[in-house]
């Protein structure tokens, strides 16, 4: 059965189960770590537990959720642009280009931003020929 032919109730049930699992795991991640946190300690207003909760645990959970969302969106964009359900950054060379750029930045440039920008530039330099080669030329259709 094609994905577009699946029933809406099946899709909704998968989304509901995924949301419940994400919520439960996020709540569990608040209490797992080197410094033990308890619900009673947080509710009683223990300053050290609140500090650990806000600075370490909550930020870790939020950044993890945002990172997962962004990775999902980028995968969707890759697959949509290349019209290929198996397209990924590894296949078209974005990962390799970013690695070469980061290595160049580590070896020849000072500072942390000097690693990020060459990595981005390396990924773009290797992806541009791929997009030109694999995307259909819209001028030929007219």
JSON list of C-alpha atoms in Angstrom, two decimals:
[
{"chain": "A", "resi": 1, "resn": "UNK", "atom": "CA", "xyz": [0.00, 0.00, 0.00]},
{"chain": "A", "resi": 2, "resn": "UNK", "atom": "CA", "xyz": [1.36, 3.42, -0.90]},
{"chain": "A", "resi": 3, "resn": "UNK", "atom": "CA", "xyz": [1.98, 5.85, 1.98]},
{"chain": "A", "resi": 4, "resn": "UNK", "atom": "CA", "xyz": [-0.55, 8.26, 0.51]},
{"chain": "A", "resi": 5, "resn": "UNK", "atom": "CA", "xyz": [-3.22, 5.56, 0.68]},
{"chain": "A", "resi": 6, "resn": "UNK", "atom": "CA", "xyz": [-2.85, 4.89, 4.42]},
{"chain": "A", "resi": 7, "resn": "UNK", "atom": "CA", "xyz": [-5.88, 5.60, 6.56]},
{"chain": "A", "resi": 8, "resn": "UNK", "atom": "CA", "xyz": [-5.97, 8.90, 8.46]},
{"chain": "A", "resi": 9, "resn": "UNK", "atom": "CA", "xyz": [-6.70, 7.07, 11.71]},
{"chain": "A", "resi": 10, "resn": "UNK", "atom": "CA", "xyz": [-3.51, 5.01, 11.36]},
{"chain": "A", "resi": 11, "resn": "UNK", "atom": "CA", "xyz": [-1.48, 8.15, 10.78]},
{"chain": "A", "resi": 12, "resn": "UNK", "atom": "CA", "xyz": [-3.11, 9.91, 13.73]},
{"chain": "A", "resi": 13, "resn": "UNK", "atom": "CA", "xyz": [-2.47, 6.94, 15.98]},
{"chain": "A", "resi": 14, "resn": "UNK", "atom": "CA", "xyz": [1.23, 6.88, 15.00]},
{"chain": "A", "resi": 15, "resn": "UNK", "atom": "CA", "xyz": [1.48, 10.61, 15.72]},
{"chain": "A", "resi": 16, "resn": "UNK", "atom": "CA", "xyz": [-0.26, 10.18, 19.08]},
{"chain": "A", "resi": 17, "resn": "UNK", "atom": "CA", "xyz": [1.99, 7.28, 20.12]},
{"chain": "A", "resi": 18, "resn": "UNK", "atom": "CA", "xyz": [5.09, 9.21, 18.99]},
{"chain": "A", "resi": 19, "resn": "UNK", "atom": "CA", "xyz": [4.02, 12.30, 20.94]},
{"chain": "A", "resi": 20, "resn": "UNK", "atom": "CA", "xyz": [3.38, 10.26, 24.09]},
{"chain": "A", "resi": 21, "resn": "UNK", "atom": "CA", "xyz": [6.76, 8.52, 23.81]},
{"chain": "A", "resi": 22, "resn": "UNK", "atom": "CA", "xyz": [8.55, 11.85, 23.23]},
{"chain": "A", "resi": 23, "resn": "UNK", "atom": "CA", "xyz": [6.81, 13.39, 26.25]},
{"chain": "A", "resi": 24, "resn": "UNK", "atom": "CA", "xyz": [7.59, 10.46, 28.56]},
{"chain": "A", "resi": 25, "resn": "UNK", "atom": "CA", "xyz": [11.25, 10.30, 27.50]},
{"chain": "A", "resi": 26, "resn": "UNK", "atom": "CA", "xyz": [11.62, 14.07, 27.88]},
{"chain": "A", "resi": 27, "resn": "UNK", "atom": "CA", "xyz": [10.19, 13.93, 31.40]},
{"chain": "A", "resi": 28, "resn": "UNK", "atom": "CA", "xyz": [12.49, 11.01, 32.26]},
{"chain": "A", "resi": 29, "resn": "UNK", "atom": "CA", "xyz": [15.53, 12.90, 30.93]},
{"chain": "A", "resi": 30, "resn": "UNK", "atom": "CA", "xyz": [14.91, 15.65, 33.47]},
{"chain": "A", "resi": 31, "resn": "UNK", "atom": "CA", "xyz": [15.74, 13.27, 36.32]},
{"chain": "A", "resi": 32, "resn": "UNK", "atom": "CA", "xyz": [18.62, 11.26, 34.79]},
{"chain": "A", "resi": 33, "resn": "UNK", "atom": "CA", "xyz": [22.15, 12.52, 35.25]},
{"chain": "A", "resi": 34, "resn": "UNK", "atom": "CA", "xyz": [25.16, 12.74, 37.52]},
{"chain": "A", "resi": 35, "resn": "UNK", "atom": "CA", "xyz": [23.42, 14.92, 40.11]},
{"chain": "A", "resi": 36, "resn": "UNK", "atom": "CA", "xyz": [20.25, 13.18, 41.32]},
{"chain": "A", "resi": 37, "resn": "UNK", "atom": "CA", "xyz": [17.04, 15.18, 41.04]},
{"chain": "A", "resi": 38, "resn": "UNK", "atom": "CA", "xyz": [13.77, 14.29, 42.69]},
{"chain": "A", "resi": 39, "resn": "UNK", "atom": "CA", "xyz": [10.31, 15.61, 42.09]},
{"chain": "A", "resi": 40, "resn": "UNK", "atom": "CA", "xyz": [9.90, 16.35, 45.80]},
{"chain": "A", "resi": 41, "resn": "UNK", "atom": "CA", "xyz": [13.17, 18.30, 45.81]},
{"chain": "A", "resi": 42, "resn": "UNK", "atom": "CA", "xyz": [12.05, 20.41, 42.88]},
{"chain": "A", "resi": 43, "resn": "UNK", "atom": "CA", "xyz": [8.62, 21.03, 44.37]},
{"chain": "A", "resi": 44, "resn": "UNK", "atom": "CA", "xyz": [10.12, 21.99, 47.75]},
{"chain": "A", "resi": 45, "resn": "UNK", "atom": "CA", "xyz": [12.22, 24.66, 46.04]},
{"chain": "A", "resi": 46, "resn": "UNK", "atom": "CA", "xyz": [15.72, 23.29, 46.65]},
{"chain": "A", "resi": 47, "resn": "UNK", "atom": "CA", "xyz": [18.01, 25.89, 45.08]},
{"chain": "A", "resi": 48, "resn": "UNK", "atom": "CA", "xyz": [20.67, 23.46, 43.88]},
{"chain": "A", "resi": 49, "resn": "UNK", "atom": "CA", "xyz": [18.14, 21.13, 42.27]},
{"chain": "A", "resi": 50, "resn": "UNK", "atom": "CA", "xyz": [16.44, 24.03, 40.50]},
{"chain": "A", "resi": 51, "resn": "UNK", "atom": "CA", "xyz": [19.78, 25.31, 39.26]},
{"chain": "A", "resi": 52, "resn": "UNK", "atom": "CA", "xyz": [20.69, 21.87, 37.88]},
{"chain": "A", "resi": 53, "resn": "UNK", "atom": "CA", "xyz": [17.23, 21.46, 36.40]},
{"chain": "A", "resi": 54, "resn": "UNK", "atom": "CA", "xyz": [17.19, 24.81, 34.61]},
{"chain": "A", "resi": 55, "resn": "UNK", "atom": "CA", "xyz": [20.81, 25.06, 33.50]},
{"chain": "A", "resi": 56, "resn": "UNK", "atom": "CA", "xyz": [21.50, 21.43, 32.57]},
{"chain": "A", "resi": 57, "resn": "UNK", "atom": "CA", "xyz": [18.48, 19.19, 32.25]},
{"chain": "A", "resi": 58, "resn": "UNK", "atom": "CA", "xyz": [15.82, 21.46, 30.73]},
{"chain": "A", "resi": 59, "resn": "UNK", "atom": "CA", "xyz": [18.23, 22.99, 28.22]},
{"chain": "A", "resi": 60, "resn": "UNK", "atom": "CA", "xyz": [19.45, 19.50, 27.22]},
{"chain": "A", "resi": 61, "resn": "UNK", "atom": "CA", "xyz": [15.88, 18.34, 26.59]},
{"chain": "A", "resi": 62, "resn": "UNK", "atom": "CA", "xyz": [14.92, 21.45, 24.61]},
{"chain": "A", "resi": 63, "resn": "UNK", "atom": "CA", "xyz": [18.07, 21.42, 22.47]},
{"chain": "A", "resi": 64, "resn": "UNK", "atom": "CA", "xyz": [17.62, 17.69, 21.85]},
{"chain": "A", "resi": 65, "resn": "UNK", "atom": "CA", "xyz": [14.05, 18.19, 20.65]},
{"chain": "A", "resi": 66, "resn": "UNK", "atom": "CA", "xyz": [15.01, 21.15, 18.46]},
{"chain": "A", "resi": 67, "resn": "UNK", "atom": "CA", "xyz": [17.99, 19.27, 17.02]},
{"chain": "A", "resi": 68, "resn": "UNK", "atom": "CA", "xyz": [15.84, 16.26, 16.18]},
{"chain": "A", "resi": 69, "resn": "UNK", "atom": "CA", "xyz": [13.25, 18.47, 14.52]},
{"chain": "A", "resi": 70, "resn": "UNK", "atom": "CA", "xyz": [15.88, 20.27, 12.44]},
{"chain": "A", "resi": 71, "resn": "UNK", "atom": "CA", "xyz": [17.48, 16.99, 11.34]},
{"chain": "A", "resi": 72, "resn": "UNK", "atom": "CA", "xyz": [14.06, 15.70, 10.28]},
{"chain": "A", "resi": 73, "resn": "UNK", "atom": "CA", "xyz": [13.33, 18.84, 8.29]},
{"chain": "A", "resi": 74, "resn": "UNK", "atom": "CA", "xyz": [16.71, 18.76, 6.55]},
{"chain": "A", "resi": 75, "resn": "UNK", "atom": "CA", "xyz": [16.20, 15.13, 5.60]},
{"chain": "A", "resi": 76, "resn": "UNK", "atom": "CA", "xyz": [12.81, 16.01, 4.18]},
{"chain": "A", "resi": 77, "resn": "UNK", "atom": "CA", "xyz": [14.32, 18.89, 2.19]},
{"chain": "A", "resi": 78, "resn": "UNK", "atom": "CA", "xyz": [17.07, 16.66, 0.77]},
{"chain": "A", "resi": 79, "resn": "UNK", "atom": "CA", "xyz": [14.56, 14.04, -0.30]},
{"chain": "A", "resi": 80, "resn": "UNK", "atom": "CA", "xyz": [12.20, 16.62, -1.77]},
{"chain": "A", "resi": 81, "resn": "UNK", "atom": "CA", "xyz": [14.84, 18.55, -3.70]},
{"chain": "A", "resi": 82, "resn": "UNK", "atom": "CA", "xyz": [16.41, 15.46, -5.22]},
{"chain": "A", "resi": 83, "resn": "UNK", "atom": "CA", "xyz": [13.07, 13.63, -5.61]},
{"chain": "A", "resi": 84, "resn": "UNK", "atom": "CA", "xyz": [14.68, 10.57, -4.09]},
{"chain": "A", "resi": 85, "resn": "UNK", "atom": "CA", "xyz": [13.51, 8.93, -0.85]},
{"chain": "A", "resi": 86, "resn": "UNK", "atom": "CA", "xyz": [17.07, 7.66, -0.21]},
{"chain": "A", "resi": 87, "resn": "UNK", "atom": "CA", "xyz": [18.86, 11.01, -0.58]},
{"chain": "A", "resi": 88, "resn": "UNK", "atom": "CA", "xyz": [21.03, 11.99, 2.36]},
{"chain": "A", "resi": 89, "resn": "UNK", "atom": "CA", "xyz": [23.99, 14.29, 3.04]},
{"chain": "A", "resi": 90, "resn": "UNK", "atom": "CA", "xyz": [26.36, 11.30, 2.81]},
{"chain": "A", "resi": 91, "resn": "UNK", "atom": "CA", "xyz": [25.29, 10.37, -0.70]},
{"chain": "A", "resi": 92, "resn": "UNK", "atom": "CA", "xyz": [25.73, 13.77, -2.33]},
{"chain": "A", "resi": 93, "resn": "UNK", "atom": "CA", "xyz": [28.94, 14.69, -0.49]},
{"chain": "A", "resi": 94, "resn": "UNK", "atom": "CA", "xyz": [27.80, 17.34, 1.98]},
{"chain": "A", "resi": 95, "resn": "UNK", "atom": "CA", "xyz": [29.28, 15.43, 4.92]},
{"chain": "A", "resi": 96, "resn": "UNK", "atom": "CA", "xyz": [32.60, 14.94, 3.16]},
{"chain": "A", "resi": 97, "resn": "UNK", "atom": "CA", "xyz": [32.77, 18.58, 2.09]},
{"chain": "A", "resi": 98, "resn": "UNK", "atom": "CA", "xyz": [31.99, 19.74, 5.61]},
{"chain": "A", "resi": 99, "resn": "UNK", "atom": "CA", "xyz": [34.71, 17.43, 6.97]},
{"chain": "A", "resi": 100, "resn": "UNK", "atom": "CA", "xyz": [37.29, 18.82, 4.55]},
{"chain": "A", "resi": 101, "resn": "UNK", "atom": "CA", "xyz": [36.29, 22.40, 5.38]},
{"chain": "A", "resi": 102, "resn": "UNK", "atom": "CA", "xyz": [36.42, 21.74, 9.13]},
{"chain": "A", "resi": 103, "resn": "UNK", "atom": "CA", "xyz": [39.84, 20.10, 8.81]},
{"chain": "A", "resi": 104, "resn": "UNK", "atom": "CA", "xyz": [41.08, 23.11, 6.84]},
{"chain": "A", "resi": 105, "resn": "UNK", "atom": "CA", "xyz": [39.72, 25.46, 9.51]},
{"chain": "A", "resi": 106, "resn": "UNK", "atom": "CA", "xyz": [41.31, 23.47, 12.36]},
{"chain": "A", "resi": 107, "resn": "UNK", "atom": "CA", "xyz": [44.70, 23.39, 10.67]},
{"chain": "A", "resi": 108, "resn": "UNK", "atom": "CA", "xyz": [44.96, 26.86, 9.19]},
{"chain": "A", "resi": 109, "resn": "UNK", "atom": "CA", "xyz": [42.53, 29.25, 10.93]},
{"chain": "A", "resi": 110, "resn": "UNK", "atom": "CA", "xyz": [42.29, 30.43, 14.57]},
{"chain": "A", "resi": 111, "resn": "UNK", "atom": "CA", "xyz": [39.11, 30.44, 16.64]},
{"chain": "A", "resi": 112, "resn": "UNK", "atom": "CA", "xyz": [35.93, 28.40, 16.88]},
{"chain": "A", "resi": 113, "resn": "UNK", "atom": "CA", "xyz": [34.06, 30.27, 14.14]},
{"chain": "A", "resi": 114, "resn": "UNK", "atom": "CA", "xyz": [36.99, 29.58, 11.86]},
{"chain": "A", "resi": 115, "resn": "UNK", "atom": "CA", "xyz": [35.98, 25.90, 11.97]},
{"chain": "A", "resi": 116, "resn": "UNK", "atom": "CA", "xyz": [32.24, 26.40, 11.46]},
{"chain": "A", "resi": 117, "resn": "UNK", "atom": "CA", "xyz": [32.41, 28.69, 8.46]},
{"chain": "A", "resi": 118, "resn": "UNK", "atom": "CA", "xyz": [34.89, 26.60, 6.42]},
{"chain": "A", "resi": 119, "resn": "UNK", "atom": "CA", "xyz": [32.84, 23.48, 7.19]},
{"chain": "A", "resi": 120, "resn": "UNK", "atom": "CA", "xyz": [29.72, 25.18, 5.83]},
{"chain": "A", "resi": 121, "resn": "UNK", "atom": "CA", "xyz": [31.62, 26.46, 2.81]},
{"chain": "A", "resi": 122, "resn": "UNK", "atom": "CA", "xyz": [33.03, 23.01, 2.10]},
{"chain": "A", "resi": 123, "resn": "UNK", "atom": "CA", "xyz": [29.58, 21.45, 2.21]},
{"chain": "A", "resi": 124, "resn": "UNK", "atom": "CA", "xyz": [28.18, 24.10, -0.12]},
{"chain": "A", "resi": 125, "resn": "UNK", "atom": "CA", "xyz": [31.11, 23.74, -2.56]},
{"chain": "A", "resi": 126, "resn": "UNK", "atom": "CA", "xyz": [30.58, 20.01, -2.87]},
{"chain": "A", "resi": 127, "resn": "UNK", "atom": "CA", "xyz": [26.77, 20.17, -3.02]},
{"chain": "A", "resi": 128, "resn": "UNK", "atom": "CA", "xyz": [26.52, 22.82, -5.72]},
{"chain": "A", "resi": 129, "resn": "UNK", "atom": "CA", "xyz": [27.74, 20.57, -8.57]},
{"chain": "A", "resi": 130, "resn": "UNK", "atom": "CA", "xyz": [25.40, 17.82, -7.38]},
{"chain": "A", "resi": 131, "resn": "UNK", "atom": "CA", "xyz": [22.38, 20.09, -7.42]},
{"chain": "A", "resi": 132, "resn": "UNK", "atom": "CA", "xyz": [23.27, 21.32, -10.90]},
{"chain": "A", "resi": 133, "resn": "UNK", "atom": "CA", "xyz": [23.77, 17.79, -12.19]},
{"chain": "A", "resi": 134, "resn": "UNK", "atom": "CA", "xyz": [20.71, 16.13, -10.68]},
{"chain": "A", "resi": 135, "resn": "UNK", "atom": "CA", "xyz": [18.03, 18.79, -10.66]},
{"chain": "A", "resi": 136, "resn": "UNK", "atom": "CA", "xyz": [16.00, 18.94, -13.84]},
{"chain": "A", "resi": 137, "resn": "UNK", "atom": "CA", "xyz": [16.58, 21.97, -16.02]},
{"chain": "A", "resi": 138, "resn": "UNK", "atom": "CA", "xyz": [13.30, 23.87, -16.06]},
{"chain": "A", "resi": 139, "resn": "UNK", "atom": "CA", "xyz": [14.21, 25.76, -19.23]},
{"chain": "A", "resi": 140, "resn": "UNK", "atom": "CA", "xyz": [14.20, 22.56, -21.28]},
{"chain": "A", "resi": 141, "resn": "UNK", "atom": "CA", "xyz": [10.56, 21.86, -20.45]},
{"chain": "A", "resi": 142, "resn": "UNK", "atom": "CA", "xyz": [9.26, 25.02, -22.08]}
]
